[in-house]
mmCIF file of C-alpha atoms in Angstrom:
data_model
loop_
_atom_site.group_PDB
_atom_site.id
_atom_site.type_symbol
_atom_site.label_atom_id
_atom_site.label_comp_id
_atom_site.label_asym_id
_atom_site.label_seq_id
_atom_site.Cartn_x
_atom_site.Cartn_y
_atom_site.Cartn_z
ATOM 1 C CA UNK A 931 67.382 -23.628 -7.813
ATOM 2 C CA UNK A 932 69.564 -23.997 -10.943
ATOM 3 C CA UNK A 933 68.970 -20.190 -11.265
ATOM 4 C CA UNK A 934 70.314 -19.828 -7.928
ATOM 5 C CA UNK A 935 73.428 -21.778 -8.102
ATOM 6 C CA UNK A 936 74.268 -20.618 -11.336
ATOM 7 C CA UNK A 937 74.128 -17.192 -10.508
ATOM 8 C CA UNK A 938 75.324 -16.587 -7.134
ATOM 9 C CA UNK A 939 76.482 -20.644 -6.087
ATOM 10 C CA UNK A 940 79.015 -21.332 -8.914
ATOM 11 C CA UNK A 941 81.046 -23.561 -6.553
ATOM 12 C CA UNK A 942 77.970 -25.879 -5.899
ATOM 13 C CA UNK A 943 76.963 -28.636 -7.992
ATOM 14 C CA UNK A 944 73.773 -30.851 -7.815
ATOM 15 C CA UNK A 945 74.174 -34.679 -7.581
ATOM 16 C CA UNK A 946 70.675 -35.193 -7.347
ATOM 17 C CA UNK A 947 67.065 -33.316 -7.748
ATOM 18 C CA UNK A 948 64.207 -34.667 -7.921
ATOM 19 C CA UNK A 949 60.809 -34.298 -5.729
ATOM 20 C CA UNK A 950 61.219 -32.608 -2.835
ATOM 21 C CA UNK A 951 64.462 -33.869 -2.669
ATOM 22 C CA UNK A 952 67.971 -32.690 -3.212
ATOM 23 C CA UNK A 953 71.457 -33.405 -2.819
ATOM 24 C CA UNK A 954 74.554 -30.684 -3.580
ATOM 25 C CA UNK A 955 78.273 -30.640 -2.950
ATOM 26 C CA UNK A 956 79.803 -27.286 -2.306
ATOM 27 C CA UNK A 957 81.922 -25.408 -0.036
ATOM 28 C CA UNK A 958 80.695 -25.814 3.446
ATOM 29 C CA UNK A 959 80.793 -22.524 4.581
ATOM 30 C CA UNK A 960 78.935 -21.626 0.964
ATOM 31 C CA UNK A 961 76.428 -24.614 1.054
ATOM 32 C CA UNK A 962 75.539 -23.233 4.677
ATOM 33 C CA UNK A 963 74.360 -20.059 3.220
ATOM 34 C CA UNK A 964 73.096 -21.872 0.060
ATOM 35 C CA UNK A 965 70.556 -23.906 2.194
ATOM 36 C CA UNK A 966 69.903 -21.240 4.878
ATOM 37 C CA UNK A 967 68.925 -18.877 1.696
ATOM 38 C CA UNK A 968 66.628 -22.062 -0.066
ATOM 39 C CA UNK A 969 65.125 -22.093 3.236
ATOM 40 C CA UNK A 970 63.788 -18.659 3.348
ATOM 41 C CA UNK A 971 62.563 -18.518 -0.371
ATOM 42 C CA UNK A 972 60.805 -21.710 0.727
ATOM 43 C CA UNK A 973 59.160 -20.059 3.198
ATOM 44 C CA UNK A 974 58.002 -17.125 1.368
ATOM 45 C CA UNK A 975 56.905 -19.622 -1.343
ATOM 46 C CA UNK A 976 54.849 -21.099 1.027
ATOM 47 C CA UNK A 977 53.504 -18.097 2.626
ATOM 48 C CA UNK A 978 54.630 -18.817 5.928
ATOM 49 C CA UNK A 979 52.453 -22.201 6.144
ATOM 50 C CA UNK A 980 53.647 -23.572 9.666
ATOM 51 C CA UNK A 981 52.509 -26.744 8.569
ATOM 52 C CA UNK A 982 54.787 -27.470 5.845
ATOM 53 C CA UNK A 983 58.968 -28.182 6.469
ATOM 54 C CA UNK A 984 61.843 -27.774 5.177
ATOM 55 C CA UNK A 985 64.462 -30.075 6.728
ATOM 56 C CA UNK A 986 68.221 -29.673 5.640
ATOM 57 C CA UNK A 987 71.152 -32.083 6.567
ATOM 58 C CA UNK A 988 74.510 -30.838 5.922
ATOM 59 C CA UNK A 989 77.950 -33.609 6.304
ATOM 60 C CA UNK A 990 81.452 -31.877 6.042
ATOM 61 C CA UNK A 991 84.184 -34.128 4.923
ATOM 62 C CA UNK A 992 87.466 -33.640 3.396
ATOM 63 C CA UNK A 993 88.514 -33.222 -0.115
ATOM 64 C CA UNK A 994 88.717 -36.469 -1.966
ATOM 65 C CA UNK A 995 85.700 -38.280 0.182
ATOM 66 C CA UNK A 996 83.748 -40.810 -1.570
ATOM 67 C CA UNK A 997 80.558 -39.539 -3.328
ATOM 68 C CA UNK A 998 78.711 -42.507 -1.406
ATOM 69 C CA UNK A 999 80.317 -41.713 1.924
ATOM 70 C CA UNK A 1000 79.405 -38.470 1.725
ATOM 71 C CA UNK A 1001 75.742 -39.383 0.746
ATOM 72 C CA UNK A 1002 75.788 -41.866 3.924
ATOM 73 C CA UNK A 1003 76.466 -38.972 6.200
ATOM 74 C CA UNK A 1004 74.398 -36.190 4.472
ATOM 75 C CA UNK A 1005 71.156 -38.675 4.680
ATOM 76 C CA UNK A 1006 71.743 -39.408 8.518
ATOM 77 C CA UNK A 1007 71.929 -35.436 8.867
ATOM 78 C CA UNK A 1008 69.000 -35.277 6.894
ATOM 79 C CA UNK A 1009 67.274 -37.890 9.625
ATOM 80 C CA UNK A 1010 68.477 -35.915 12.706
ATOM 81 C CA UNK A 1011 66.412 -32.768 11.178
ATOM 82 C CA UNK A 1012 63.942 -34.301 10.310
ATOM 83 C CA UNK A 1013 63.202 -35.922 13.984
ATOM 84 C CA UNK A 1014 64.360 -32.850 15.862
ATOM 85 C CA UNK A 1015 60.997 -31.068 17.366
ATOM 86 C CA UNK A 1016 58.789 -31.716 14.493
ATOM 87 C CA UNK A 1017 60.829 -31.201 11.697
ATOM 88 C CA UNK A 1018 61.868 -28.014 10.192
ATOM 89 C CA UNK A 1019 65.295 -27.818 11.428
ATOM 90 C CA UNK A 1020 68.938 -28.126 9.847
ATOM 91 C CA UNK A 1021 71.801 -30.683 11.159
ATOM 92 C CA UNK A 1022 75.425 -29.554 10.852
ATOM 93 C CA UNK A 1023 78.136 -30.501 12.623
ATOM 94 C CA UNK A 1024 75.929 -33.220 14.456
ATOM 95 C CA UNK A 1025 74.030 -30.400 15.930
ATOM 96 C CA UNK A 1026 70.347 -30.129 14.798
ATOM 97 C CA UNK A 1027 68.454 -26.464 15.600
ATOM 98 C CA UNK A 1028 65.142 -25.208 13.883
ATOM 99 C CA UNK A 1029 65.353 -22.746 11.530
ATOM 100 C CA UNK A 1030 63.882 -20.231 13.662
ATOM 101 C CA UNK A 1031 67.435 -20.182 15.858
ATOM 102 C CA UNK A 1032 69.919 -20.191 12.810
ATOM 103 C CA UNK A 1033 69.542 -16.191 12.280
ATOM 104 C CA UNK A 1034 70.750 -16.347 15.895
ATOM 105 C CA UNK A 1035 73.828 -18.557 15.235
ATOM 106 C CA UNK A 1036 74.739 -16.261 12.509
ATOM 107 C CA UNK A 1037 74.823 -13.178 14.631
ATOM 108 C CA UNK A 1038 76.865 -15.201 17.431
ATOM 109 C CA UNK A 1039 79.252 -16.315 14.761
ATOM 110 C CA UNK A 1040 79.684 -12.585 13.663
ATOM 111 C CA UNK A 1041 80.475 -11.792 17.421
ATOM 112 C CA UNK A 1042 83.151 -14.576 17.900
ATOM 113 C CA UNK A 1043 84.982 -13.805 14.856
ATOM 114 C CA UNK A 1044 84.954 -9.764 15.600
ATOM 115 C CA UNK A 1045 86.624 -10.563 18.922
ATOM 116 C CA UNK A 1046 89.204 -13.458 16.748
ATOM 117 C CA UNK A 1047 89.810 -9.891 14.543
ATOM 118 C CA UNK A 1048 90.017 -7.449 17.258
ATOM 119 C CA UNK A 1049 93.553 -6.348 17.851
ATOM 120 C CA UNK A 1050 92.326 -6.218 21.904
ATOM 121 C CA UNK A 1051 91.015 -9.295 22.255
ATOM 122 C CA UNK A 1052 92.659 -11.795 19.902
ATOM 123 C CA UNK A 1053 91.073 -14.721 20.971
ATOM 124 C CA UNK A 1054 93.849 -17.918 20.050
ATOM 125 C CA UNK A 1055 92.709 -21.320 18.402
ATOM 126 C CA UNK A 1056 93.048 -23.533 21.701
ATOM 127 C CA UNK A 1057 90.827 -20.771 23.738
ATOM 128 C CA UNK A 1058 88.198 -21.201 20.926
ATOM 129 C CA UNK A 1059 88.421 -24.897 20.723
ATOM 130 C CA UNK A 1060 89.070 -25.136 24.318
ATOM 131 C CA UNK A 1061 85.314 -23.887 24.606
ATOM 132 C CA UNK A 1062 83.339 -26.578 23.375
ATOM 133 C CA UNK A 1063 83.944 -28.390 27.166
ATOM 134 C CA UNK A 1064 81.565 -25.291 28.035
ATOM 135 C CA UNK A 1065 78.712 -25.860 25.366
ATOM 136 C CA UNK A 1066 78.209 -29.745 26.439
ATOM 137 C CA UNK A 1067 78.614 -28.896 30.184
ATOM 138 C CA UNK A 1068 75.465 -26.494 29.231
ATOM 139 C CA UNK A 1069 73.644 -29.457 27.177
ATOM 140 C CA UNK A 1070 73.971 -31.671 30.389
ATOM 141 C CA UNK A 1071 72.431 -28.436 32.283
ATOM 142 C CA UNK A 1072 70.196 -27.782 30.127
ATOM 143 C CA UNK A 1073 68.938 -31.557 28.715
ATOM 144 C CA UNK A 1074 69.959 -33.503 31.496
ATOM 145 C CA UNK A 1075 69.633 -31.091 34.511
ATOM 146 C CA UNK A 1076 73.067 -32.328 35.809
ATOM 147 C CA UNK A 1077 73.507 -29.468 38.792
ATOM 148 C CA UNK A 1078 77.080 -29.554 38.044
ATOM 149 C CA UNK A 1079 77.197 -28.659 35.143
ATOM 150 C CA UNK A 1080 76.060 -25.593 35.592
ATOM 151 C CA UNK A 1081 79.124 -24.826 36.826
ATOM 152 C CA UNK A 1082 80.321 -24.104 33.254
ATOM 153 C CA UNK A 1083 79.515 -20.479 33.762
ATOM 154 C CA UNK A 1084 82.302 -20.065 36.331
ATOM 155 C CA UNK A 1085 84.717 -22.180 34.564
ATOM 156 C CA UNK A 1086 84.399 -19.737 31.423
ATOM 157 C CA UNK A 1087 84.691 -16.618 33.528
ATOM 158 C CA UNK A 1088 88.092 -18.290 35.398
ATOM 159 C CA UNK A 1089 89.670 -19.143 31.762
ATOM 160 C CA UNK A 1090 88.745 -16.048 30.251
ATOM 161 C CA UNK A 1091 90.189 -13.973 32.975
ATOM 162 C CA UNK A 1092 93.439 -16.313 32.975
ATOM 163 C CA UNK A 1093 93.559 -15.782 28.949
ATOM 164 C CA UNK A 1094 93.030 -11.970 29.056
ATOM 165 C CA UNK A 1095 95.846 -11.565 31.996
ATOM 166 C CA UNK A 1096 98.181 -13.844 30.161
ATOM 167 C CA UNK A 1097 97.925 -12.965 26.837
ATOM 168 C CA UNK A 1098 97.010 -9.337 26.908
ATOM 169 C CA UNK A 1099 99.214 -7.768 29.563
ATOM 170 C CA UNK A 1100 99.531 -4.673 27.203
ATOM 171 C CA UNK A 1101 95.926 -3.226 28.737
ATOM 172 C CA UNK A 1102 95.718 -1.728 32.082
ATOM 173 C CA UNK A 1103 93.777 -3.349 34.662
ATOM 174 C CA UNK A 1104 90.674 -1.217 33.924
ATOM 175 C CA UNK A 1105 91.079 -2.194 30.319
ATOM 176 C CA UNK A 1106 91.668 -6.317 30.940
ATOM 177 C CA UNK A 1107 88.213 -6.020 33.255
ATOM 178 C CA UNK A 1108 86.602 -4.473 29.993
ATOM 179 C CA UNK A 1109 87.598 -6.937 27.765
ATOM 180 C CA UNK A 1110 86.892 -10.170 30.018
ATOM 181 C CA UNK A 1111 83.363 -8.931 30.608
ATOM 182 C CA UNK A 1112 82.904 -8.936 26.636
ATOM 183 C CA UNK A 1113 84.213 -11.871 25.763
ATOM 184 C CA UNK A 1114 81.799 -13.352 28.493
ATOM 185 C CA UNK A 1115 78.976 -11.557 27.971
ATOM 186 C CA UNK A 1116 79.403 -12.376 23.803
ATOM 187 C CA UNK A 1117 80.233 -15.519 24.178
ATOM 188 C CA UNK A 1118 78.741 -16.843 27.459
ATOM 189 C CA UNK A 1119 75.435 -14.553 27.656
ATOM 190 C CA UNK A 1120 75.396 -14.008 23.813
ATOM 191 C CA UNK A 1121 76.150 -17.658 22.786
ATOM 192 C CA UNK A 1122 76.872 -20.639 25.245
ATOM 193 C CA UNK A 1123 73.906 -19.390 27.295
ATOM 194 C CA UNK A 1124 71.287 -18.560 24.670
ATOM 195 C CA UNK A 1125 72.046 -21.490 22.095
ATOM 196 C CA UNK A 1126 72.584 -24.397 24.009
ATOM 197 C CA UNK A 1127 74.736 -26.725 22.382
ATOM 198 C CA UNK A 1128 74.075 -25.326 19.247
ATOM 199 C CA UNK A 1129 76.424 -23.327 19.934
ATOM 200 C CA UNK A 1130 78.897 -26.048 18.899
ATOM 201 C CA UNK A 1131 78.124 -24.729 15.074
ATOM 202 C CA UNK A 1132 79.180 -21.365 15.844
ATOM 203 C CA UNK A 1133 82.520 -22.842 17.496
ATOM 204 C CA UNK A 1134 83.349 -25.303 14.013
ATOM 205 C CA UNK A 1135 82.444 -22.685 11.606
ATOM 206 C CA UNK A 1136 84.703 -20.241 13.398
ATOM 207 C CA UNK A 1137 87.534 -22.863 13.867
ATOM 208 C CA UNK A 1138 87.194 -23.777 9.858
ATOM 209 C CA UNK A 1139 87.382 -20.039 8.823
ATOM 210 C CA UNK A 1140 90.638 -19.347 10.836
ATOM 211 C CA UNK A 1141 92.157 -22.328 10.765
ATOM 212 C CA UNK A 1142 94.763 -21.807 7.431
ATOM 213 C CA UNK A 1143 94.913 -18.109 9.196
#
């Protein structure tokens, strides 16, 4: 590991090794991909023994945050992960998914932020945020089998629709049908649907990368 960081993690520092234990302070965004890439060399290390974990907890806090506060958070992360369908899984953002699922997140990240960049759809910061309503209506489906909720699938295709005719009256009407039935397929079918409320850690990684944008 002190290969790693020194070579391609120069903004991450270790505050504690030891074991099978370890504790680093980074960049979130970086210490995402730090872990995520630990993870796989684990698993290669390991051959691909099903039987042995590797549990990662990850805390985001502001600049300036206590070392101990940070630890306090970081450790109760590190619990969720470890209790979340047998272990091997990661925590972030109070969200806990295996590792199996997290190659997935990526991907739907990638999609969110290509329609953020895309000079048709130009998804704003309140349509983003204004999706998380969606992701715990679909926990509630999915882990509480609330009928309601299921609702949430309408509810996204209304707003979309109401953001694409509002905000892109530029595009014909053939071209504002187009675009609606991408954002919902990418981020309902794509995301919301697939990961659960998972998806949440697509939504505050996306919202963190554009948010000084």
């Amino acid at each position: 590991m002190p290969w790693l960081l020194a070579r391609e993690f120069r903004d991450t520092y270790t505050v504690f090794a030891g074991g099978d234990d370890f504790f680093l302070i980074g960049p979130w965004r970086s210490v995402q991909k730090l872990v995520a890439r630990l993870r796989d060399d684990f698993h290669h290390y390991v051959a691909g023994n099903a039987g042995i974990h590797f549990s990662a907890g990850i805390a985001t806090q502001k600049p300036g945050a206590p070392i101990h506060s940070i630890a306090e958070l970081a450790e109760e992360a590190l619990g969720a992960a470890k209790g979340y369908n047998g272990k091997n899984a990661i925590t972030c953002f109070g969200e806990s998914v295996l590792w199996s699922s997290w190659e997935a997140l990526e991907e739907s990240l990638e999609r969110l932020d290509a329609l953020r960049r895309a000079d048709t759809a130009g998804l704003s910061t309140g349509y983003v945020y204004g999706l998380q309503q969606f992701v715990e209506m679909r926990r509630m489906e999915e882990t509480e089998r609330v009928p309601e909720a299921a609702m949430w699938r309408a509810r996204l295709a209304y707003r979309t629709r109401r953001f694409v005719v509002d905000k892109r009256k530029g595009l014909d009407e053939d071209g504002k049908r187009r675009l609606t039935t991408q954002i919902i397929q990418d981020i309902g079918g794509h995301g919301i649907e697939k990961l659960g409320a998972a998806y949440r850690i697509v939504l505050f990684n996306h919202l963190y990368q554009f948010r000084d944008r």
